[in-house]
Structure formats: structure tokens, C-alpha cells
Short mmCIF file of C-alpha atoms in Angstrom, two decimals:
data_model
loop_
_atom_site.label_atom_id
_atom_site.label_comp_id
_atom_site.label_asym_id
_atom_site.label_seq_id
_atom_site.Cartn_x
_atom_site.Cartn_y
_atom_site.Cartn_z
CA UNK A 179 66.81 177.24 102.61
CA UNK A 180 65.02 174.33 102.42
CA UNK A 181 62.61 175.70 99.44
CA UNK A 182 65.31 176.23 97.37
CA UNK A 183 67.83 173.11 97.63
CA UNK A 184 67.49 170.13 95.75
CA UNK A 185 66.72 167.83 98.78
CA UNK A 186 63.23 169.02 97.87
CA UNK A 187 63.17 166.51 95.30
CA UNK A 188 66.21 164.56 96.10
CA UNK A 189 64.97 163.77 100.02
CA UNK A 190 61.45 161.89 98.86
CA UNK A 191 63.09 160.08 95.60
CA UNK A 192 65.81 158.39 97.97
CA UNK A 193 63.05 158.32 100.49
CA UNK A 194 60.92 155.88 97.90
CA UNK A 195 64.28 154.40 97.14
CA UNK A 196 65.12 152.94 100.05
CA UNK A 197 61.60 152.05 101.28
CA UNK A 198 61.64 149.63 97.71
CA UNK A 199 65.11 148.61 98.51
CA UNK A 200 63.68 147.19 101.80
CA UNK A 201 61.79 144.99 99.85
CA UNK A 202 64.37 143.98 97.38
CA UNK A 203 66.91 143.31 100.07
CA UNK A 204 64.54 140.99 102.07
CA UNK A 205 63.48 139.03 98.50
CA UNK A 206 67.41 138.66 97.50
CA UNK A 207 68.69 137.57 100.46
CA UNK A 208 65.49 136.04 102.20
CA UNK A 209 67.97 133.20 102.45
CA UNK A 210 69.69 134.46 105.02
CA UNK A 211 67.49 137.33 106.49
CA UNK A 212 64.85 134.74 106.82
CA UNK A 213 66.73 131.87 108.00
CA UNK A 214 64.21 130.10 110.40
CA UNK A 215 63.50 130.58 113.22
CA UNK A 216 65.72 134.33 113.29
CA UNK A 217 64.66 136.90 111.63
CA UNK A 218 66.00 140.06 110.42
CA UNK A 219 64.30 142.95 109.07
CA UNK A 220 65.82 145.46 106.68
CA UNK A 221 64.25 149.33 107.15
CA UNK A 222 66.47 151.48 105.48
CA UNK A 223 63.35 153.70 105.34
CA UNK A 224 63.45 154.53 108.77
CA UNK A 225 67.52 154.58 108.83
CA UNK A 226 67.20 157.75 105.76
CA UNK A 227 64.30 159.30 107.76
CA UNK A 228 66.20 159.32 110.94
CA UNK A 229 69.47 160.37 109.42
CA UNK A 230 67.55 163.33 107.92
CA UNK A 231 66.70 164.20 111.45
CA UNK A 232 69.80 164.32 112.26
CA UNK A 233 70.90 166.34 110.13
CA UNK A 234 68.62 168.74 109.85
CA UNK A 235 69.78 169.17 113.17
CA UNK A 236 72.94 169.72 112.28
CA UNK A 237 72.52 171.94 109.84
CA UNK A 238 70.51 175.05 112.12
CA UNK A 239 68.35 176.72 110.33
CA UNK A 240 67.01 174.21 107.74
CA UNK A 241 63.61 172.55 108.86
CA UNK A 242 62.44 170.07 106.49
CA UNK A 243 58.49 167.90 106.43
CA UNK A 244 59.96 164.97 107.30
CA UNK A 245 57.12 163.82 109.55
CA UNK A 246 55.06 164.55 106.45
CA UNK A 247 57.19 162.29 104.01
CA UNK A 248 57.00 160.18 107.02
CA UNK A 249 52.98 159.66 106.94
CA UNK A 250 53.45 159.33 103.10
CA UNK A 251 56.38 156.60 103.13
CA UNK A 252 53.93 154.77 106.14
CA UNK A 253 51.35 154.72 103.70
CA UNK A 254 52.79 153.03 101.15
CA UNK A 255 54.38 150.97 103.61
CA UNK A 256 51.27 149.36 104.66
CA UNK A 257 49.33 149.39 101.28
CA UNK A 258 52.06 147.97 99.28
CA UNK A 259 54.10 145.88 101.73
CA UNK A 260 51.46 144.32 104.25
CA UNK A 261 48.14 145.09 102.64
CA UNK A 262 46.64 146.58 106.49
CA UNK A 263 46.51 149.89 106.64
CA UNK A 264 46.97 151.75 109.78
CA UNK A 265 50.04 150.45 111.74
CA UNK A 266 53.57 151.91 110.10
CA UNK A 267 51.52 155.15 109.11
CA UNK A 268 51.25 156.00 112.68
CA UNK A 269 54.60 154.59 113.89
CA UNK A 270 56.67 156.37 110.83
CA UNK A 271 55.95 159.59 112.10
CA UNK A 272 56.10 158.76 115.74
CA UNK A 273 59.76 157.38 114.77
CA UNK A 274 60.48 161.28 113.46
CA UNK A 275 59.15 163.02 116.84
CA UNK A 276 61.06 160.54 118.95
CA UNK A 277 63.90 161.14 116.89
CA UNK A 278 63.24 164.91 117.24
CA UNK A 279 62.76 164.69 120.46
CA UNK A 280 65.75 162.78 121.14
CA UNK A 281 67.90 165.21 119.30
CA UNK A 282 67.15 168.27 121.42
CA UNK A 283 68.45 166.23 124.33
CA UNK A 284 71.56 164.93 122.59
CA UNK A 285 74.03 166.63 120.75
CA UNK A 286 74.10 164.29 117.12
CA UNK A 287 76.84 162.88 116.28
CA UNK A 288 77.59 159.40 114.83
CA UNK A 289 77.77 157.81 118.20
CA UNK A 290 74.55 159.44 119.47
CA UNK A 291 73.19 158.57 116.58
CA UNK A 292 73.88 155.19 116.83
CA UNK A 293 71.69 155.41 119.98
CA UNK A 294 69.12 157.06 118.71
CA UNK A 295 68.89 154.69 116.36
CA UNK A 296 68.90 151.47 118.62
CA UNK A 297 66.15 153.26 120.34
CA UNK A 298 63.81 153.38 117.13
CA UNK A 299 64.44 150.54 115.91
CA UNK A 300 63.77 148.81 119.13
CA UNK A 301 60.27 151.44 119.71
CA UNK A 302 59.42 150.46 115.90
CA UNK A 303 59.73 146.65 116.06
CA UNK A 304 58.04 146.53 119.31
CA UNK A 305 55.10 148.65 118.29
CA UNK A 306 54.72 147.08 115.04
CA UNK A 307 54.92 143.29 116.93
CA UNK A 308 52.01 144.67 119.25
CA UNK A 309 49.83 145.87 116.43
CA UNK A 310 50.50 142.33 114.72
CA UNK A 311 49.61 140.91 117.75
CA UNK A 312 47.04 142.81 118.45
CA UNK A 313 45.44 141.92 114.90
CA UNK A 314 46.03 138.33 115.10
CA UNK A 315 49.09 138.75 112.17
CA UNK A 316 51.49 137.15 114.60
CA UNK A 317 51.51 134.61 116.97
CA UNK A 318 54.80 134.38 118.55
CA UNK A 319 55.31 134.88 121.93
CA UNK A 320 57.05 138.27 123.47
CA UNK A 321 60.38 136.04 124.36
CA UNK A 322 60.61 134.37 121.07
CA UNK A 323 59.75 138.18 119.48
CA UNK A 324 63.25 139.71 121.63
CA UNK A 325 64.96 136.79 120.67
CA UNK A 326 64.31 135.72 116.89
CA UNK A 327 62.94 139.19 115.48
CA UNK A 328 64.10 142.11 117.77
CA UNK A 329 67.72 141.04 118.07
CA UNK A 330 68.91 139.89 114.73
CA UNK A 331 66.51 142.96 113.20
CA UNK A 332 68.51 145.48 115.43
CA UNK A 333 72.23 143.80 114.94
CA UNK A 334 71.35 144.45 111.07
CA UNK A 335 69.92 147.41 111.27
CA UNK A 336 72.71 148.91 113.16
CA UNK A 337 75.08 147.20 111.32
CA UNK A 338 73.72 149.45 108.27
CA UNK A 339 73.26 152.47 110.34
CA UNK A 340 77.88 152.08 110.86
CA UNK A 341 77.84 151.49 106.96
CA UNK A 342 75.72 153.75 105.50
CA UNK A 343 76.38 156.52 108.05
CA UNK A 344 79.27 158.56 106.37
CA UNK A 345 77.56 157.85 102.47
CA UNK A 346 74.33 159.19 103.59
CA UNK A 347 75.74 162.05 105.07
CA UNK A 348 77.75 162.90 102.26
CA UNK A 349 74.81 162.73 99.46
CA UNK A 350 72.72 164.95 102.11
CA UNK A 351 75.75 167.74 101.70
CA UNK A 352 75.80 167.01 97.74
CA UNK A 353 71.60 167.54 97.66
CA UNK A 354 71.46 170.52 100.42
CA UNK B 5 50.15 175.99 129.92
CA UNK B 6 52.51 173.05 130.69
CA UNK B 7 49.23 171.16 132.12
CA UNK B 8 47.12 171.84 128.87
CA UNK B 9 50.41 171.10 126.41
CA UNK B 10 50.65 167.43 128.57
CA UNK B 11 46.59 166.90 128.27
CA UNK B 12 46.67 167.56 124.51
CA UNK B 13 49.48 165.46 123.56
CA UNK B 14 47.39 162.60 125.87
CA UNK B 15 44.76 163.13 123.35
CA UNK B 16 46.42 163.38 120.31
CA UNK B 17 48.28 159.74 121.36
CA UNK B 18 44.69 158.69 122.40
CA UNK B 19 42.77 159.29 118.81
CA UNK B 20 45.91 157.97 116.85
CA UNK B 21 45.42 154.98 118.54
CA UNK B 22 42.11 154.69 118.09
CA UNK B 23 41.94 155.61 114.85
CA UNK B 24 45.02 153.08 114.16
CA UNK B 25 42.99 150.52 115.07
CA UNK B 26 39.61 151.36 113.09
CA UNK B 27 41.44 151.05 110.30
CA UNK B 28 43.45 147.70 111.08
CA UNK B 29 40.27 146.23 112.14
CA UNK B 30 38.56 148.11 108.87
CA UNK B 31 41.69 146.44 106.24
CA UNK B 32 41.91 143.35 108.08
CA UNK B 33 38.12 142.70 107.73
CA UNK B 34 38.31 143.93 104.22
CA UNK B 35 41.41 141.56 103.18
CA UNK B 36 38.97 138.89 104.88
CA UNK B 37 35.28 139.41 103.13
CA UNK B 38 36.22 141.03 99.46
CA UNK B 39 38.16 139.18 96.89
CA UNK B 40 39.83 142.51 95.87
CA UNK B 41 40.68 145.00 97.96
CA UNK B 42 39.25 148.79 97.57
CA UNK B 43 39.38 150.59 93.98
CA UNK B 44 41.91 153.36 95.39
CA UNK B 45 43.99 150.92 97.18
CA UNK B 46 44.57 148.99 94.01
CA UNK B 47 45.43 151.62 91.71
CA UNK B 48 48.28 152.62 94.58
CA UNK B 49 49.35 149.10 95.09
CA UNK B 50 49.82 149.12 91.15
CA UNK B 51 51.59 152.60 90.45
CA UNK B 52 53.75 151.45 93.57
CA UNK B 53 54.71 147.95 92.00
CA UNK B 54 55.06 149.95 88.61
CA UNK B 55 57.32 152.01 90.23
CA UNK B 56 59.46 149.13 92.27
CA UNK B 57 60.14 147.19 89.09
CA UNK B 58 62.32 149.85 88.34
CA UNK B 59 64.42 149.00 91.46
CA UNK B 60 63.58 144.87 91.63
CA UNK B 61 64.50 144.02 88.63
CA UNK B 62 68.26 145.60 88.62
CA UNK B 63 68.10 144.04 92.12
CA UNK B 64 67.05 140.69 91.55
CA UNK B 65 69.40 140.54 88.41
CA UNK B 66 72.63 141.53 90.20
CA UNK B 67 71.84 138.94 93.31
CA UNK B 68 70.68 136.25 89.91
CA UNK B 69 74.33 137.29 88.52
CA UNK B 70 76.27 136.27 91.81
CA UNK B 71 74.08 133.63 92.38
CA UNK B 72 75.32 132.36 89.00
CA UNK B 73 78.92 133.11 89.75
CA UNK B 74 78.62 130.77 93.09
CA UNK B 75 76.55 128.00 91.09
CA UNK B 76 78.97 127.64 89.00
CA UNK B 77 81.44 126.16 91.37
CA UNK B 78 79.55 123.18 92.09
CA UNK B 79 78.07 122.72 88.56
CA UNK B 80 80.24 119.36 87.67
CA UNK B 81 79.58 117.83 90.33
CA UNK B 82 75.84 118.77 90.36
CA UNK B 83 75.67 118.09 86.52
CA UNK B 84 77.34 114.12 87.46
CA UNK B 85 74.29 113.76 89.70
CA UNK B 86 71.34 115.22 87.52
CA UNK B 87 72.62 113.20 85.08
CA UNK B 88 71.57 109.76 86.40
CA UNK B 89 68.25 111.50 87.73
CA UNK B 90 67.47 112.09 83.93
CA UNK B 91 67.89 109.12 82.97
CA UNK B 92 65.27 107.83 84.76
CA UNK B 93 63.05 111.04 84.55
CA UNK B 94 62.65 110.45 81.00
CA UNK B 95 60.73 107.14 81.58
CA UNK B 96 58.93 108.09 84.40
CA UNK B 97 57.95 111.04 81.91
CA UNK B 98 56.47 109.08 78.65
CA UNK B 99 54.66 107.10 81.28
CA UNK B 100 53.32 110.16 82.45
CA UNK B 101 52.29 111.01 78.89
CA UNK B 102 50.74 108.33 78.08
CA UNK B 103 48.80 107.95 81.23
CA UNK B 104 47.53 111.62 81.02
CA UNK B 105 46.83 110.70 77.33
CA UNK B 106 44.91 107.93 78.54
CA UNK B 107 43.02 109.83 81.65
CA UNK B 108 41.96 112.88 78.96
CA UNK B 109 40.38 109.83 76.62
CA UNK B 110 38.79 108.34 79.71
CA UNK B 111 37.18 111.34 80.57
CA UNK B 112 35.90 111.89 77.10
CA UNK B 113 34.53 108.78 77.20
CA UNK B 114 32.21 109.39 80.26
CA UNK B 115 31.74 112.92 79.56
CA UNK B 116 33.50 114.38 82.56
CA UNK B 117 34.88 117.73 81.74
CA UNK B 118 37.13 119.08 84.67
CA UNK B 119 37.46 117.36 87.55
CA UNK B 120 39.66 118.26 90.89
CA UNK B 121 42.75 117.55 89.19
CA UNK B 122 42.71 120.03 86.32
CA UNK B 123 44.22 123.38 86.44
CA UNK B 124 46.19 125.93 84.10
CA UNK B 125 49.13 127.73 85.47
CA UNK B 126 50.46 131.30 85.49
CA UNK B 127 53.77 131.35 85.69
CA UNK B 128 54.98 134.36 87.24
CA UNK B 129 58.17 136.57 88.86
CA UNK B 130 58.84 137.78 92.41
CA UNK B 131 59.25 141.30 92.17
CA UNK B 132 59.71 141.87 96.41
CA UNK B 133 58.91 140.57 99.82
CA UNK B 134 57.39 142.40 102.68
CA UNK B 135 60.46 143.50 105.02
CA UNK B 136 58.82 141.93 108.47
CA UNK B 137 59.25 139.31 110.46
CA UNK B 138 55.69 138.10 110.90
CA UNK B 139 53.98 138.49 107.74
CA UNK B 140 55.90 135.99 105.12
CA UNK B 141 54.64 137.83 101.95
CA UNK B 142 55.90 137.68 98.58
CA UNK B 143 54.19 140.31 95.72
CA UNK B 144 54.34 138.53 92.66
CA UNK B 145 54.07 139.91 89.10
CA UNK B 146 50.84 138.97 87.42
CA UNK B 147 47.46 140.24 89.01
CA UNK B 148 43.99 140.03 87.79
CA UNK B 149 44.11 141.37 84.72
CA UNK B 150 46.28 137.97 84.36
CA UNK B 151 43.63 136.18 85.67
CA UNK B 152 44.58 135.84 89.10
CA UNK B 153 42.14 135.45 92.01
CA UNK B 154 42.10 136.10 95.49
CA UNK B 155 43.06 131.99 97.52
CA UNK B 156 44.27 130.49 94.49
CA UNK B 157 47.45 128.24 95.55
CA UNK B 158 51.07 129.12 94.18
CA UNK B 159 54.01 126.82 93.28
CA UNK B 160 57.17 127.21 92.95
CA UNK B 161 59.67 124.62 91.96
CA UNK B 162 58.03 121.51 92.81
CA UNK B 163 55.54 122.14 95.84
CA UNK B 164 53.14 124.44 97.11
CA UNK B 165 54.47 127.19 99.04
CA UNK B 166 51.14 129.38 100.01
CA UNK B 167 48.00 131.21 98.46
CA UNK B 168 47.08 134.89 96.78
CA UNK B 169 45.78 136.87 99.77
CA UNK B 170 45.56 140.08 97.93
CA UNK B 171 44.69 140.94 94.09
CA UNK B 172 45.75 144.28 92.47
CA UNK B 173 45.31 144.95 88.82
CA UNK B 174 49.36 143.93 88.17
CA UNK B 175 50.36 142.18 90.93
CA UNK B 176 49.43 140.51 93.87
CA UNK B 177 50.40 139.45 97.17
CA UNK B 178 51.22 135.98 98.12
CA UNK B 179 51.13 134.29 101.49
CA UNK B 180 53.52 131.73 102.09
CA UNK B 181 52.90 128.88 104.31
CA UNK B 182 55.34 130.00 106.73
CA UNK B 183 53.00 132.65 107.87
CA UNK B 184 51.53 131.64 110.81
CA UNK B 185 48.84 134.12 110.72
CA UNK B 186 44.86 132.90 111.32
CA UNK B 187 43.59 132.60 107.77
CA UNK B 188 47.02 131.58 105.90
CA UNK B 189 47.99 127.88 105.68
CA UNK B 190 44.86 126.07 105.75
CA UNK B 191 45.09 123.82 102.53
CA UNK B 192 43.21 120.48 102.67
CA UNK B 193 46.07 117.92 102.25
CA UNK B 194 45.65 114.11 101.99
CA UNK B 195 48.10 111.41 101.90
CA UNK B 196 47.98 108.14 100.31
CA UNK B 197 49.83 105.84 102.96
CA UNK B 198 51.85 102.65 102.04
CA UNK B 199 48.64 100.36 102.25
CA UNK B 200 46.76 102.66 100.01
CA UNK B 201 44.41 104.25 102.36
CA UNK B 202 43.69 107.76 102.10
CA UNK B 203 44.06 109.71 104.75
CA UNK B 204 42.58 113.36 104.76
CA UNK B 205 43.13 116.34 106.41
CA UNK B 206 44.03 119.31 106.87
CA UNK B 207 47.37 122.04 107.31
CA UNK B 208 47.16 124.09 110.47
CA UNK B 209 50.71 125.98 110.86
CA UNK B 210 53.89 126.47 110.62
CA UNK B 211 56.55 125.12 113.39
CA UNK B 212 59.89 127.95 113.35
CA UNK B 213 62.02 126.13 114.83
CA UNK B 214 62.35 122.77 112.94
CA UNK B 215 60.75 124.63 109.64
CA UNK B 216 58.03 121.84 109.12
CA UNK B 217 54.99 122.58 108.25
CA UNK B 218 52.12 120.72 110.61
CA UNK B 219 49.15 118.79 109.92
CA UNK B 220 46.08 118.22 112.39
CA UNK B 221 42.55 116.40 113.21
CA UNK B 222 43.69 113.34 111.72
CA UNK B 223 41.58 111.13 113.09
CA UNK B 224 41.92 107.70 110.95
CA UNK B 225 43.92 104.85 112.27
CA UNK B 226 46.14 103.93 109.42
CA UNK B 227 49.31 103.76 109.91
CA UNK B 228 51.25 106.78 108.08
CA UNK B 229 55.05 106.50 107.86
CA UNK B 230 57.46 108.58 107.72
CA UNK B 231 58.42 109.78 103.65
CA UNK B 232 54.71 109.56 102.90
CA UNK B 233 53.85 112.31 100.23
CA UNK B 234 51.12 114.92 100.92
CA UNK B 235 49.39 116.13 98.35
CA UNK B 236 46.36 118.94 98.75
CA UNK B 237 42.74 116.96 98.36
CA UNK B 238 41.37 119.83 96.32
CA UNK B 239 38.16 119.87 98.38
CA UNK B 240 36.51 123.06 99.90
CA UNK B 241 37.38 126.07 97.61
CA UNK B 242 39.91 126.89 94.31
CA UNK B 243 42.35 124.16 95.03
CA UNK B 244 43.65 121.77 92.57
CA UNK B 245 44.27 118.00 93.34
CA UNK B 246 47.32 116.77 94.14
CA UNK B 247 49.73 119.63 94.11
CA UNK B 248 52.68 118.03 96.13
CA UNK B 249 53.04 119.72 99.48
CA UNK B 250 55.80 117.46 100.95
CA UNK B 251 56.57 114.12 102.88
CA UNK B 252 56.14 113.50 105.96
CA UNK B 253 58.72 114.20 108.72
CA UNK B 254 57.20 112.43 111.88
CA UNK B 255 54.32 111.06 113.21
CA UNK B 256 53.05 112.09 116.97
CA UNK B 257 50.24 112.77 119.27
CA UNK B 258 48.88 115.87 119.05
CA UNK B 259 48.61 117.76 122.01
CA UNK B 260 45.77 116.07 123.87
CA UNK B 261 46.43 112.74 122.20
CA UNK B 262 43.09 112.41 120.79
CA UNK B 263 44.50 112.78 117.16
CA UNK B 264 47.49 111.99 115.14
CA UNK B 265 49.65 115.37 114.41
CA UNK B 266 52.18 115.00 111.45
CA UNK B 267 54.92 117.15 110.95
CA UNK B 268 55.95 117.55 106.99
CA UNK B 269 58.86 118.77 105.59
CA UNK B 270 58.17 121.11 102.55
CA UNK B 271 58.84 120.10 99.08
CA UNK B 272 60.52 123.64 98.35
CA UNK B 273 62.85 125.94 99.91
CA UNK B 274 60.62 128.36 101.32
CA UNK B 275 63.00 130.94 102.10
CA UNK B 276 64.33 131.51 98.14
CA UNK B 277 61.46 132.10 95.52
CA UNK B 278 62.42 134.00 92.39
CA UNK B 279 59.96 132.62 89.99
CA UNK B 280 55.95 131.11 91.19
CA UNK B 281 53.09 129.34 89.48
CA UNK B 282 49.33 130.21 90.39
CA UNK B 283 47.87 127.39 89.68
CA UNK B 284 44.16 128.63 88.62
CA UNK B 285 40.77 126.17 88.31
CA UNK B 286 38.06 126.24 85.85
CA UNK B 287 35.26 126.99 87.80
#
């Protein structure tokens, strides 16, 4: 029961957590992240949103408002971190349904969610490139975005999916 | 049923989208025209940086901690080389005293108060950056209720490295030059060439690949070298004087070859800011 379990509470703290460890990953090793011209993007946000998917997949009858926290973590997302409002609000949640969706087809595992994951990750970082684009944030051009931003941004992000699988999964037992 | 399932998806994709980009357009216009951005969004922004310190700082003092471990390594050999630097910092420095002694007596004299040149600084910590690719954004500690205000420029170590773009009550977010966005590097920059002409103009992006910054509409004939310093001009808005941007890298064409481009290496590591100086005018 998903009124009754301490991922109530636990699932939006670590859900804040990681969307300010996000920032304090890209500050302490902007050095490297940021290396010019390659870029890589940390979103541990979206890796503990789609785990919880997952999960809650797993796990039958437990349905949780993660497209809600989603909204939530999007808005503070774009207030806090990039100051315009309206891009990650939207794509946050749209990362949850795809994930949803994804998941019906697709029995999860850590594999298949390795996939899944590649797939958001590429859906976000494209989406959020076109809004950028499309508000005159960014100028690069769609090559230079697949090569500097989209590859070295997936490569790390899936890097931390393989990590952080097995530790995430465990403190989801501990809090359900 | 299937049909009117499909059609009302369609529309729900439809009015996200549209209302996505009201509100892009709305902020984005917003972050343009006001010097603060709206009440509400500024008493998130500062419960949210409230909050963050709590992470940050544990964060920033572990990675300071390595960092200290690495630095060490080198230290002898670093502390050999500083040590001759010193040396002849110190003179440079009482000449600098005694010149800026001389200046503030100078002005007194005429009765010129602040000119371009003066500003005070707020010195002030990186608490995070924004995690994306395109938008090279620090949030910085202090915000206006330090005094901060929306386009002053920051330091950090010994250059500029961008401008406030946003001003919360606590902190604020800085644009670094490396943004190549439409409103972010424009700093008028002039350089003082080897036959003492002044050449002025103005910073119009960021190149990725070689990590200089570029300079354009130069339209003067003198001869600019390579290792000339930039400084900004302080014309046109809150900038100070002759905050050191960096030298220049190379001399070319610009694109149509009706003007000189120059391409300047920047005076600081842009990619590793821990600690920033807004550097804020009297007005």
C-alpha cells in the first residue's frame, strides 16, 4: 500500500535529492563534464523517476503519483536551474508516460531498463535541445547537438543508470 | 472508442505544447524586460537555494577536500615558481598603490567623483550550476538583498567570466560567457594596442571548439597583435572599466572581410568557478 509505506515521504525527499545533486555534480566536476566543446549532462532526476517506474512495476499492486512528483520536480527544474519556465515541466512527466508506456510492452528488468532508459534520455535531450532552439537558448547545430551533447550526456547517464541500478533498487525495498 | 481515445490524446499533446510555449515565450520575455523576475518565482528560487545549500555545501567541500589532496602533489614545484612571480608582484603592487593614491587625489582635485573605473565588489560562492548543455549558468550566493542587480559583470580569479541574468532575494543566476545564447556575452571590450591606440568594440560569442571567446565590428585599422590585453570599455550600461577579459589569440577577417574579427583567449578557466566577484557601480 502505497498510503501507508514510507516511500510517501522517502520517494519526493530523494526525488529533491537528486534533482540538487544534478546541480552539484555539474558545479564539482564542470571540469570535466564541461570540457569544451563535449558536453555531458548529469539527470539523476530523471534516472530516480524512471527507476520508480520500474519498479512500481515490479512490485503489482503499488501505484504511486509519480507523474505528479514529476510536474513538481519539472518545476523546480526550470525555476531554479534555467530561470524559463515551461520546457522540463512538460517533458518530466512525458518522460514517466513513456516510461509507463514502455513498461507494459517490456518485461523490466535491468537490461530492459537500460533501454528504456537510453530511450529517455535520448527523447529528453532532444526535446529539451528543440525547446532551446526553439527559444533562441541554443545555437548549435542538430549534428554538433548528437555529437557534443547527446552522446557524451547518454554515455554518462547510462553509465550511472549500471551504477546506481542495484543501490536504488535496494533503498526502494528498504522505503516500500 | 479507440478513435475518440487517439483524438483526445492529439489534443492533450496539442495544448501542452501550446501552452509550453506561452510560457517560454512569457519567462523568456520576462527574464528580458524586468530586472527581477516575478514575486512568486523569487520566493521559490530562494526556499529552493535555501534548501540546496544543504546538499552544495557538503558537496563542494568533499570535491574542495580532494581537490586539496591532488594540489598538494605539485605544490613544491608550484610554490618554486610563485615564488619568483612575487617577487616582482610586490613592486608592481606599491606602484599600484601609489598610483591609485595619486588618481583618488587627482580626482579630488577636479572634483570628479566616480568615474568608469570605480566599482565595489561582492565577493561571493558558487552554490550549483544548471545541469545542461546549452545554458552555461552558475547560481551564485549573494542576491539582492546583497545588493546585486540584474547585468552587473562577475569575476572570478582574474577576468571576467559573464553577467547576473537573474536576481532572487539570496541568490542569483550568473551567465557565463560561454553561453552562446542571444542576450549573454555582449560586454563592450577595448584594447589598447602596442602603439597606444585604442581600439573599441565589442564581444559577440563564444567559439566551442577552440574555447576563445570572439570579438566583432572592429572597424579601425591599427594594427592589433597577438597577446594584446582586452579590457571591457565600461560604456553602455553597469560595466566597470577595465576589468581584464583576456589577450588576444589571433587576428582575422571576419566573415565578409569588411571587419577585423579577434579571437581572445579568456583570462580564467571558465569551466572551474568556486568562488565570483560582482563587481557593482555607483550609479
Amino acid at each position: 500500500m502505497y498510503r501507508l509505506s514510507k516511500l510517501r515521504f522517502g520517494f519526493p525527499i530523494i526525488l529533491f535529492l537528486m534533482l540538487l545533486l544534478d546541480g552539484s555534480i555539474s558545479q564539482n566536476f564542470s571540469a570535466h563534464m564541461f570540457h569544451y566543446p563535449t558536453a555531458m549532462v548529469s539527470h539523476l532526476v530523471v534516472l530516480w523517476l524512471v527507476c520508480g517506474v520500474l519498479f512500481e512495476a515490479d512490485a503489482n499492486d503499488f501505484e504511486m503519483p509519480i507523474g505528479r512528483w514529476a510536474i513538481v520536480a519539472g518545476i523546480v527544474f526550470d525555476l531554479y536551474y534555467t530561470g524559463i519556465f515551461g520546457i522540463y515541466i512538460f517533458i518530466f512527466p512525458l518522460l514517466v508516460y513513456l516510461t509507463r508506456l514502455l513498461v507494459s510492452y517490456i518485461r523490466p528488468n535491468f537490461l530492459s531498463g537500460l533501454l528504456i532508459y537510453f530511450i529517455d534520455i535520448t527523447v529528453l535531450e532532444a526535446l529539451g535541445y528543440l525547446a532551446g532552439r526553439a527559444i533562441h537558448l541554443s545555437s548549435m547545430s542538430g549534428t554538433d547537438f548528437m555529437v557534443n551533447t547527446l552522446g557524451p550526456t547518454l554515455a554518462f547517464n547510462l553509465a550511472m543508470f549500471v551504477v546506481l541500478f542495484f543501490p536504488i533498487r535496494w533503498v526502494y525495498n528498504w522505503l516500500k | 472508442m479507440q478513435k475518440f481515445s487517439f483524438n483526445r490524446r492529439l489534443v492533450i499533446i496539442i495544448v501542452c505544447l501550446i501552452v509550453s510555449f506561452a510560457l517560454m515565450t512569457v519567462s523568456v520575455a520576462i527574464r528580458n524586460k524586468k530586472s527581477t523576475p516575478p514575486l512568486i518565482q523569487q520566493f521559490g528560487n530562494d526556499i529552493v537555494g535555501l534548501t540546496d545549500r544543504v546538499v552544495a555545501v557538503p558537496a563542494n567541500g568533499l570535491s574542495g577536500s580532494v581537490g586539496a589532496v591532488s594540489e598538494l602533489l605539485n605544490t613544491y614545484q608550484e610554490n618554486q615558481q610563485l615564488k619568483q612571480q612575487v617577487s616582482e608582484l610586490a613592486q608592481t603592487k606599491v606602484r599600484d598603490q601609489t598610483l591609485a593614491k595619486e588618481n583618488k587625489q587627482l580626482k579630488q582635485e577636479i572634483k570628479l567623483n566616480d568615474s568608469l573605473t570605480d566599482y565595489t565588489a561582492i565577493s561571493s560562492a558558487v552554490i550549483t550550476r544548471t545541469p545542461s548543455s546549452w545554458q552555461n549558468q552558475v547560481i551564485i550566493n549573494k542576491g539582492s538583498s546583497a545588493g546585486v542587480v540584474k547585468n552587473m559583470p562577475v569575476m572570478s580569479g582574474s577576468g571576467l567570466v559573464g553577467r547576473v541574468a537573474e536576481v532572487n532575494k539570496t541568490n542569483s543566476k550568473v551567465e557565463l560567457i560561454t553561453d552562446n545564447n542571444d542576450s549573454a556575452n555582449r560586454f563592450a571590450v577595448q584594447i589598447t594596442t602596442k602603439s597606444g591606440k585604442t581600439v573599441n568594440g565589442v564581444l559577440s560569442g563564444y567559439n566551442n571548439t577552440t574555447g576563445q571567446i570572439t570579438m566583432n565590428n572592429i572597424t579601425t585599422k591599427a594594427k592589433i597583435s597577438k597577446g594584446d590585453k582586452v579590457v571591457t570599455s565600461g560604456l553602455g550600461g553597469v560595466t566597470p572599466k577595465g576589468l581584464y577579459v583576456g589577450k588576444v589569440a589571433k587576428a582575422s577577417g571576419d566573415d565578409y572581410g569588411l571587419s577585423t574579427k579577434l579571437n581572445i583567449n579568456p583570462a580564467t578557466d571558465l569551466s572551474d568557478l568556486n568562488i565570483v566577484t560582482v563587481a557593482v557601480t555607483k550609479q
